[in-house]
Short mmCIF file of C-alpha atoms in Angstrom, two decimals:
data_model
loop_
_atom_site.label_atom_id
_atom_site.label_comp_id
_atom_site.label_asym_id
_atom_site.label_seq_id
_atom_site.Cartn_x
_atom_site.Cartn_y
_atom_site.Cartn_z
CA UNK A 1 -51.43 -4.53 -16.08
CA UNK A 2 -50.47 -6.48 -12.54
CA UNK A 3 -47.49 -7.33 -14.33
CA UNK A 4 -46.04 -3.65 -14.61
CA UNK A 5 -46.83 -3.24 -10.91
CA UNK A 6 -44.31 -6.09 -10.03
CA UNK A 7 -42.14 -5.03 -12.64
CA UNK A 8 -41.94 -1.39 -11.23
CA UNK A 9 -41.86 -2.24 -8.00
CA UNK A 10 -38.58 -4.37 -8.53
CA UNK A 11 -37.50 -1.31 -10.16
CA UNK A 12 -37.70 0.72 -7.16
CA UNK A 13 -35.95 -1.94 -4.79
CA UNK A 14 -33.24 -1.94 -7.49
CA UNK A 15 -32.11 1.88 -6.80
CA UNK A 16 -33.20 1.33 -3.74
CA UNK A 17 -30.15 -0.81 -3.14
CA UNK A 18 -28.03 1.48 -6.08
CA UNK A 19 -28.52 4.30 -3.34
CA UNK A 20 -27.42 2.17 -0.40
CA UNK A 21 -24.22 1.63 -2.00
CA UNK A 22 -23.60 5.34 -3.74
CA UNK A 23 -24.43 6.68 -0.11
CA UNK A 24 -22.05 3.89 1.34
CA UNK A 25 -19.36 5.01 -1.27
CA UNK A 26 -19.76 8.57 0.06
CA UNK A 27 -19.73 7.59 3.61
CA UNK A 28 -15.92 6.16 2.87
CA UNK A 29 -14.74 9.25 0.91
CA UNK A 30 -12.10 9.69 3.66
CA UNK A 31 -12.03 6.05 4.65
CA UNK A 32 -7.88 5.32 4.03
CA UNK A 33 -7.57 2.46 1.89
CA UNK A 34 -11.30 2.29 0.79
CA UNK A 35 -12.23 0.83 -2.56
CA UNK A 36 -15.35 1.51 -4.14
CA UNK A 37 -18.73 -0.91 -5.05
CA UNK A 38 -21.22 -0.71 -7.27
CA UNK A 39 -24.55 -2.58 -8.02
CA UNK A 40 -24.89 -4.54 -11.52
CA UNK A 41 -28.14 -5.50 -12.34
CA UNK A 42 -29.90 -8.18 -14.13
CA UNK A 43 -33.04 -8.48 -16.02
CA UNK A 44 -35.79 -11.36 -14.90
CA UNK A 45 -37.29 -13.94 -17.02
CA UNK A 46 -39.62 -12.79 -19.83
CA UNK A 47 -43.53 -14.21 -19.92
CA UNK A 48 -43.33 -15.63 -23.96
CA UNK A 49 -46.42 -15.07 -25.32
CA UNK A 50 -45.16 -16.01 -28.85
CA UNK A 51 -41.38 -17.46 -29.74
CA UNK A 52 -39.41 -15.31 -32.62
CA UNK A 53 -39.51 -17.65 -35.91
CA UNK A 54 -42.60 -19.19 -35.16
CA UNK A 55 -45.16 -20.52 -38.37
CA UNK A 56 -48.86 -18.73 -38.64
CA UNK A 57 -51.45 -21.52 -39.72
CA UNK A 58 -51.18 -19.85 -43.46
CA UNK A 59 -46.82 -21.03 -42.65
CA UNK A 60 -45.60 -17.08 -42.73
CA UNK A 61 -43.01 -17.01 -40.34
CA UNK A 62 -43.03 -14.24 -37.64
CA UNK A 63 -40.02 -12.54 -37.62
CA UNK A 64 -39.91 -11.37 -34.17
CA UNK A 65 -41.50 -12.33 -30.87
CA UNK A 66 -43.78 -11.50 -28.46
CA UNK A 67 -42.00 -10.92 -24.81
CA UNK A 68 -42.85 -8.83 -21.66
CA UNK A 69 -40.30 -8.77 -19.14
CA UNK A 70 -40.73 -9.15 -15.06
CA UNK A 71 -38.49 -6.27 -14.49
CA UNK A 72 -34.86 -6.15 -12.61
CA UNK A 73 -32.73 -8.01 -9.90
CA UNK A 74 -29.17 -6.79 -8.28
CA UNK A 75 -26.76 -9.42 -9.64
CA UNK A 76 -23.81 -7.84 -7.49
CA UNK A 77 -21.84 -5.34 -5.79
CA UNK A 78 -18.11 -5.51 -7.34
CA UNK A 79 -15.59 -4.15 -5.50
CA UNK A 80 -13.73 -1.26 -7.66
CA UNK A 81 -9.74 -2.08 -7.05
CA UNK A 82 -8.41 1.53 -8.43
CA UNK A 83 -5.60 3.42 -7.21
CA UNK A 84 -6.74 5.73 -4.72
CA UNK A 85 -4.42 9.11 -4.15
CA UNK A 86 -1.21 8.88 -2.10
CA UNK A 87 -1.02 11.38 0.46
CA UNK A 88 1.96 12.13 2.22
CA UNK A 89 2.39 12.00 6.57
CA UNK A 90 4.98 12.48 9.02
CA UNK A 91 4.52 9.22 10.45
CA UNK A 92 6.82 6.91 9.38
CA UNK A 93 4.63 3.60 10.33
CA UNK A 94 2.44 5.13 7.58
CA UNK A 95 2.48 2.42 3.98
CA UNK A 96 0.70 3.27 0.95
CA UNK A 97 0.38 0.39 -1.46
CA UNK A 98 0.98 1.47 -5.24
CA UNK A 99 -0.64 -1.72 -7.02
CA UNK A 100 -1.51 -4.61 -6.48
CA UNK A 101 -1.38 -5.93 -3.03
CA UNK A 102 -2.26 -6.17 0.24
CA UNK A 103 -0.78 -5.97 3.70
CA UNK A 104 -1.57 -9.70 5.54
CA UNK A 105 -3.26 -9.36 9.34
CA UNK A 106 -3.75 -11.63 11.97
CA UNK A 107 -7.26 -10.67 13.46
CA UNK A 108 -7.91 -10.65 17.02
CA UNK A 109 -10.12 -14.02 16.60
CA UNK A 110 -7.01 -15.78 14.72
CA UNK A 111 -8.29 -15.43 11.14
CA UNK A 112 -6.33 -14.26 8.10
CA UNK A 113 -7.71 -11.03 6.75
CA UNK A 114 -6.36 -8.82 4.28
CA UNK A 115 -5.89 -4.77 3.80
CA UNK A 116 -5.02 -2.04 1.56
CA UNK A 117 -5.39 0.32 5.01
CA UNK A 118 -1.40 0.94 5.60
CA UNK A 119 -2.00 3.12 8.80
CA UNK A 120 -0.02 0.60 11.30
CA UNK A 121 0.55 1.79 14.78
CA UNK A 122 2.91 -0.22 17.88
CA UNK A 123 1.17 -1.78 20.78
CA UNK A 124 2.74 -1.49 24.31
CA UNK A 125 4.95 -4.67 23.42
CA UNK A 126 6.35 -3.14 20.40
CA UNK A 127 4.71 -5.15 17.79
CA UNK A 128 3.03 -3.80 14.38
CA UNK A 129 -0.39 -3.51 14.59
CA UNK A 130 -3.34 -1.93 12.69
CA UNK A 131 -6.37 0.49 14.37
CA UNK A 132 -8.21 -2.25 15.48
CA UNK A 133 -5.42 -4.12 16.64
CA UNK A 134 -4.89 -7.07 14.19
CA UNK A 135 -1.37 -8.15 14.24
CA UNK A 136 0.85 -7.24 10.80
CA UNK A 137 2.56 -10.16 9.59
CA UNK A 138 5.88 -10.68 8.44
CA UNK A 139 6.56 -13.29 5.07
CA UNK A 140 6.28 -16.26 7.26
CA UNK A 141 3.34 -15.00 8.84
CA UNK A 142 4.65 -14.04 12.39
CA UNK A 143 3.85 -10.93 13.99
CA UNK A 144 6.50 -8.08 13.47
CA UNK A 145 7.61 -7.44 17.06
CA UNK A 146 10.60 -4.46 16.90
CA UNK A 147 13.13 -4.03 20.63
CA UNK A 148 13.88 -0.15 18.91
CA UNK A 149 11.12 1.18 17.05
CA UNK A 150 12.24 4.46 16.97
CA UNK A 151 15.08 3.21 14.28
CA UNK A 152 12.96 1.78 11.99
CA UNK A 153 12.11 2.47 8.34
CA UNK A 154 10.92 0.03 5.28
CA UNK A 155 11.56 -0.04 2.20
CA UNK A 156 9.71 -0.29 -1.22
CA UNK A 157 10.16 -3.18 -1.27
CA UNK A 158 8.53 -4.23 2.38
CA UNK A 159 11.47 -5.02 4.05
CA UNK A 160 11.96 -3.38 7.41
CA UNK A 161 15.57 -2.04 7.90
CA UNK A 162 16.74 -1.41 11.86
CA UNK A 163 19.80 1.08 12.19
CA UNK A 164 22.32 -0.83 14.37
CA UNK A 165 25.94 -1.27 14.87
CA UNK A 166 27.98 -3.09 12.33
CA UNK A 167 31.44 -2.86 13.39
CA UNK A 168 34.08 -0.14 14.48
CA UNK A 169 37.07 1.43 12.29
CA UNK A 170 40.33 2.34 14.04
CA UNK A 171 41.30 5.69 14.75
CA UNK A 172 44.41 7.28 15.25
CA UNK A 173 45.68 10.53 16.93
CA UNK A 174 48.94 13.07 16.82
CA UNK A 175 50.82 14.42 19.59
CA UNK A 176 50.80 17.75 17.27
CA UNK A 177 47.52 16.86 14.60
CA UNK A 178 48.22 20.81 13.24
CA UNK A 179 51.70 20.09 12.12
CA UNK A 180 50.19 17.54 9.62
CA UNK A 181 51.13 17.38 6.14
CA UNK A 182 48.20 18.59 3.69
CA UNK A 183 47.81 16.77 0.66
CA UNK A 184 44.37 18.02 -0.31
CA UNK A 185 41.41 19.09 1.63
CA UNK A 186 40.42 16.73 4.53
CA UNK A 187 43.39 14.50 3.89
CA UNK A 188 46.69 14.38 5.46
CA UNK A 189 49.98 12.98 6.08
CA UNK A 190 52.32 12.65 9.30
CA UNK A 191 55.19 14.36 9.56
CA UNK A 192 58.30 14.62 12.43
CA UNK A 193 56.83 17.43 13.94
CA UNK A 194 53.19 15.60 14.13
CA UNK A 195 54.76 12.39 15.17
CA UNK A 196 53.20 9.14 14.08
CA UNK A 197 49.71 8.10 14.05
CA UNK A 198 48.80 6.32 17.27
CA UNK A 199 46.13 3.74 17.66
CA UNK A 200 43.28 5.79 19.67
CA UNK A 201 42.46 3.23 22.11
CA UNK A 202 45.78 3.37 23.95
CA UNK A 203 46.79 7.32 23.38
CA UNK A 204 43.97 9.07 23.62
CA UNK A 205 43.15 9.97 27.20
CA UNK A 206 43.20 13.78 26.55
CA UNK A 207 40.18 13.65 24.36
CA UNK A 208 41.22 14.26 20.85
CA UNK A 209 40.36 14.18 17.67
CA UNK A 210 40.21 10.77 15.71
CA UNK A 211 41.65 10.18 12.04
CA UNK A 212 41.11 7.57 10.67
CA UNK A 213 43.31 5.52 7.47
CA UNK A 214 42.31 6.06 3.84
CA UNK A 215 44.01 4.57 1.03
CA UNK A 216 44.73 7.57 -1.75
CA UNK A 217 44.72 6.61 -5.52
CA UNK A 218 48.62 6.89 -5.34
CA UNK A 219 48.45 3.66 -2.79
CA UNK A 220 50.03 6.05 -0.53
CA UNK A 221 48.24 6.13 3.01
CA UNK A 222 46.68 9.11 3.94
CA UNK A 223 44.51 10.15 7.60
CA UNK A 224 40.85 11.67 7.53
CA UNK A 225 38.56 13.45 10.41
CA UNK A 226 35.98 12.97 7.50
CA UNK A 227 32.61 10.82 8.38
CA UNK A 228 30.94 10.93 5.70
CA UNK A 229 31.09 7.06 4.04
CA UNK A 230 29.48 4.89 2.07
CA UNK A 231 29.95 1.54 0.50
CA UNK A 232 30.58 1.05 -3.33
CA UNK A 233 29.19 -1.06 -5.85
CA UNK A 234 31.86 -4.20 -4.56
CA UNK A 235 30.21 -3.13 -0.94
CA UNK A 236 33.70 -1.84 0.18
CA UNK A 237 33.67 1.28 2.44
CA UNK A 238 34.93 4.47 1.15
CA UNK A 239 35.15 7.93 2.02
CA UNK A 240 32.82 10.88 0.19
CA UNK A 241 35.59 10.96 -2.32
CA UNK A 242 35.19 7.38 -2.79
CA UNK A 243 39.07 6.73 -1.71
CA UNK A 244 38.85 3.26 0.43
CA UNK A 245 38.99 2.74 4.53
CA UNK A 246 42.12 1.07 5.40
CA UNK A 247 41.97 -1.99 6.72
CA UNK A 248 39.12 -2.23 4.05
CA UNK A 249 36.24 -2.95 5.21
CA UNK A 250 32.95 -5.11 3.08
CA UNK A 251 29.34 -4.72 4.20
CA UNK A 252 26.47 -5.95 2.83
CA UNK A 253 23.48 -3.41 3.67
CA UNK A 254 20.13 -3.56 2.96
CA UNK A 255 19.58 -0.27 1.38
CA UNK A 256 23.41 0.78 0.98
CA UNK A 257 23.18 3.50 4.05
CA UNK A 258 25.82 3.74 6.71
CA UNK A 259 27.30 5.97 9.23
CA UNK A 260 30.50 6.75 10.65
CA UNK A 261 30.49 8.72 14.02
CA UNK A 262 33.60 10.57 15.30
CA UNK A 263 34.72 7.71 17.86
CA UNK A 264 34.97 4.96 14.64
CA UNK A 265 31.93 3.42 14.94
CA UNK A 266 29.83 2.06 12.18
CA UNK A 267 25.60 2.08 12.02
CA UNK A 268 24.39 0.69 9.03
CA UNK A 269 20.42 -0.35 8.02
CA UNK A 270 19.80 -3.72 8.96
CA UNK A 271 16.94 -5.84 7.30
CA UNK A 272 15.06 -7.57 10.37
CA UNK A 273 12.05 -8.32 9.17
CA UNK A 274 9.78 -8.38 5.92
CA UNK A 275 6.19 -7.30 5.19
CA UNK A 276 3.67 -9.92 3.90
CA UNK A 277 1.76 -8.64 0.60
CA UNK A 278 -0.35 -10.71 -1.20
CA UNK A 279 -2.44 -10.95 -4.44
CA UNK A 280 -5.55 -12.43 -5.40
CA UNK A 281 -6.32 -13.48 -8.77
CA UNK A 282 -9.57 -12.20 -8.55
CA UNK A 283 -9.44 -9.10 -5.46
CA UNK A 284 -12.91 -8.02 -6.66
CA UNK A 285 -14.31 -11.46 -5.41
CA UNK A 286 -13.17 -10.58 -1.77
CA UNK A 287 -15.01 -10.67 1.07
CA UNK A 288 -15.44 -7.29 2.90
CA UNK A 289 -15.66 -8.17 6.63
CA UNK A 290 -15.37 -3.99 8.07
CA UNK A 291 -12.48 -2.58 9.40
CA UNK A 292 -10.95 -2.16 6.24
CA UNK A 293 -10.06 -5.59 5.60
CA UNK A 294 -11.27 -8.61 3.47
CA UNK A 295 -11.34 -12.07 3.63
CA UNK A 296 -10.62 -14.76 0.88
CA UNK A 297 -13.69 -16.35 -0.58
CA UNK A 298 -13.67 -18.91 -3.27
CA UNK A 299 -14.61 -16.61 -5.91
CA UNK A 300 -10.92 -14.79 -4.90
CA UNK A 301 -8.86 -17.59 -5.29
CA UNK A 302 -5.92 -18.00 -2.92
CA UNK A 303 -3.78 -15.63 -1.89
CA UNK A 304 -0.09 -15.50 -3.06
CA UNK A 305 2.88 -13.93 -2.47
CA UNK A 306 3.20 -9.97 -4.63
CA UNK A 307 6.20 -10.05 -6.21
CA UNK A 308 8.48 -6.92 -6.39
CA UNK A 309 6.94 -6.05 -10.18
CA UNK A 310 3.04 -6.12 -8.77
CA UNK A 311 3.60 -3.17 -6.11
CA UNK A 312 5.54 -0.70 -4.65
CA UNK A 313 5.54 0.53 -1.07
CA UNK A 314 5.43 4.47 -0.10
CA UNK A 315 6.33 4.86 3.09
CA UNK A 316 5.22 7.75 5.37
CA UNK A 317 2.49 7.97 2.95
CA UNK A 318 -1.20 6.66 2.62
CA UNK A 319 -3.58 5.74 0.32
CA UNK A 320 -6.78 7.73 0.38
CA UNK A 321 -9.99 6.11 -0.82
CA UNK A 322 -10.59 6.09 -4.63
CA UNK A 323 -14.27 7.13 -4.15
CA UNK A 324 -14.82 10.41 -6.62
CA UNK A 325 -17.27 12.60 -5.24
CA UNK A 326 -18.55 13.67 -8.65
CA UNK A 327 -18.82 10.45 -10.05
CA UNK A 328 -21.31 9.56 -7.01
CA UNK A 329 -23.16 12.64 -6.96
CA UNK A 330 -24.46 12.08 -10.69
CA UNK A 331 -24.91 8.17 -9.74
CA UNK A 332 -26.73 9.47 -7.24
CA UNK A 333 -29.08 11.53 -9.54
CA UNK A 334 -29.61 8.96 -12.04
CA UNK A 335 -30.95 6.42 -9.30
CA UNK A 336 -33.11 8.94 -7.63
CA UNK A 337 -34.63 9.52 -11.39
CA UNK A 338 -34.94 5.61 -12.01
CA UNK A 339 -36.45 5.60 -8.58
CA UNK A 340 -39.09 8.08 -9.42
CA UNK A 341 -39.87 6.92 -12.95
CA UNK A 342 -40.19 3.73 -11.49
CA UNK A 343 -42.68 4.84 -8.82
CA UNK A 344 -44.52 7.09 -11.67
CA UNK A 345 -45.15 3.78 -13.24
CA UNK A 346 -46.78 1.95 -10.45
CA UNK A 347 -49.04 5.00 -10.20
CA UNK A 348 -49.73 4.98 -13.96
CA UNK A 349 -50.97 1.29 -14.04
CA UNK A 350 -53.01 2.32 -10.75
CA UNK A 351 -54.60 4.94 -12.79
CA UNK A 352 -55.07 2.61 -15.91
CA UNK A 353 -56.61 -0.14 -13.04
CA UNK A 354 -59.43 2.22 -11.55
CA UNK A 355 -60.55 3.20 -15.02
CA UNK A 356 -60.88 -0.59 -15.75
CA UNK A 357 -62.41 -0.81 -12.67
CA UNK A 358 -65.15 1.99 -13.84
CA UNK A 359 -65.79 0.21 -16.46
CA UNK A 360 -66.45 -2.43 -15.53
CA UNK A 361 -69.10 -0.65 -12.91
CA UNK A 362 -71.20 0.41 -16.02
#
């Protein structure tokens, strides 16, 4: 009878600590980058009384055995590593991991840590930081430190991209630009009335309007006020309608954006810099350490580097917690049921013990 008490009463503790963590789950419901726990349990060893296949003094053979058990232990709290919902900011520093991966911090102590929390903010010396002020790092593990910050934007990849100037084309201008030649919309040719095309740098003290040299599918050269460009598949530079900028011009751009202003000049995204995102072989072995981060523990194995097919970045976007409120809430009933069962038990074998005890009076 002593035996159900302790038995019970482990019981209890049990959902005890199944409540701590349901009521820490709900806690993080709004927590960005928060991944569930739960408790697993264990039973304890059983008192044998008699073994299963053991010979009666007439040699039967009992078929089954004779075992009470000592009731329940936690045997962990696994971390849950599902997707949690991307939501969708204005803030462009905002990264929402889809996958598996995690950003790579430098903590204010020096240590590595580890996050799924994408909500990165600048310090007042411009480098990447998260809410508590661990340092982002890049893929050699330096801090990301950005001069412009206003110009920056990553990719899904992780790579940050920096809009800066990449070269200039040369523009021309016409004593008479309305006296053109039009050979289709946007495109023209000189003629004696316009008067040549004259480099801008040297002729254009009044202020007007730049055109600048396409080459037309006829190999005839034509001019252009039209800014619109991009690079083709070779990385040369053409126009909307894809005719080429004479002199031709080759980039190589990290997402394949550029811009042409009115005075020639060319912008283009820049990679200067790369996020570090790692993977575990076993994330639900991490350490959690607060702040949204964890730590690598044995258990975890090493971190490596994510390659492109084990993520994909979102950016301007986070990820919410994956903590489902329904899910908890009937977690939540089943332990406080095991709880009171439990506790009905321990009063049961009281009752059971005082009339023992009665007896025992007579």
């Amino acid at each position: 009878m002593l035996q159900a008490l302790w038995s019970a009463s482990s019981g209890m503790l049990g959902q005890q600590l199944a409540m701590d963590s349901i009521a820490n789950n709900l806690a993080n419901v709004n927590t960005t980058g928060y991944k569930k726990s739960r408790v697993e349990f264990q039973d304890l060893l059983y008192s044998e009384m008699r073994a299963p296949g053991k010979k009666t003094l007439r040699g039967e053979i009992i078929p089954t055995g004779f075992q009470t058990g000592n009731g329940v232990r936690p045997a962990g709290t696994p971390v849950i590593f599902g997707q949690g919902i991307i939501q969708q900011t204005d803030n462009p520093l905002d990264l929402a991991i889809e996958g598996n991966a995690f950003f790579a911090v430098r903590r204010p102590d020096g240590s590595l840590a580890y996050t799924r929390d994408g909500s990165f903010k600048l310090d007042a010396k411009g480098t990447l930081v998260t809410a508590d002020g661990s340092k982002v790092l890049d893929e050699n593990l330096n801090p990301l430190t950005f001069d412009s910050p206003q110009s920056l934007k990553i990719d899904n990849a992780g790579a940050i991209l920096e809009q800066q100037a990449v070269g200039r084309i040369p523009g021309f201008v016409f004593e008479a630009a309305d006296k053109l030649e039009k050979v289709e919309d946007g495109y023209f040719r000189p003629t004696r009335e316009s008067g040549k095309a004259l480099p801008a740098e040297q002729n254009n003290k009044e202020g007007r309007d730049l055109y600048f040299q396409v080459l037309l599918p006829d190999g005839k050269v034509a001019y252009t006020k039209e800014t619109q460009v991009s690079v083709d598949k070779n990385g040369r530079l053409i126009t909307e309608k894809g005719y080429p900028i004479v002199p031709e011009v080759y980039l190589r751009l990290a997402d394949g954006s550029v811009t042409l202003d009115k005075e020639g000049n060319l912008t283009a995204a820049v990679q200067v810099g790369k996020l570090r995102l790692v993977k575990f072989v076993n994330p639900a072995g991490l350490n959690k350490i607060g702040s949204n981060m964890y730590a690598e523990s044995v258990n975890s194995g090493a971190a490596t580097v994510a390659g492109p097919a084990d993520y994909t970045l979102r950016s301007s976007a986070l990820e919410g917690s994956n903590v489902e409120v329904a899910e908890e809430m009937v977690n939540m009933i089943i332990a406080n049921r095991a709880y009171e069962l439990s506790s009905r038990s321990i009063r049961t074998s009281d009752e059971m013990l005082g009339m023992a005890n009665q007896l025992l009076k007579r």
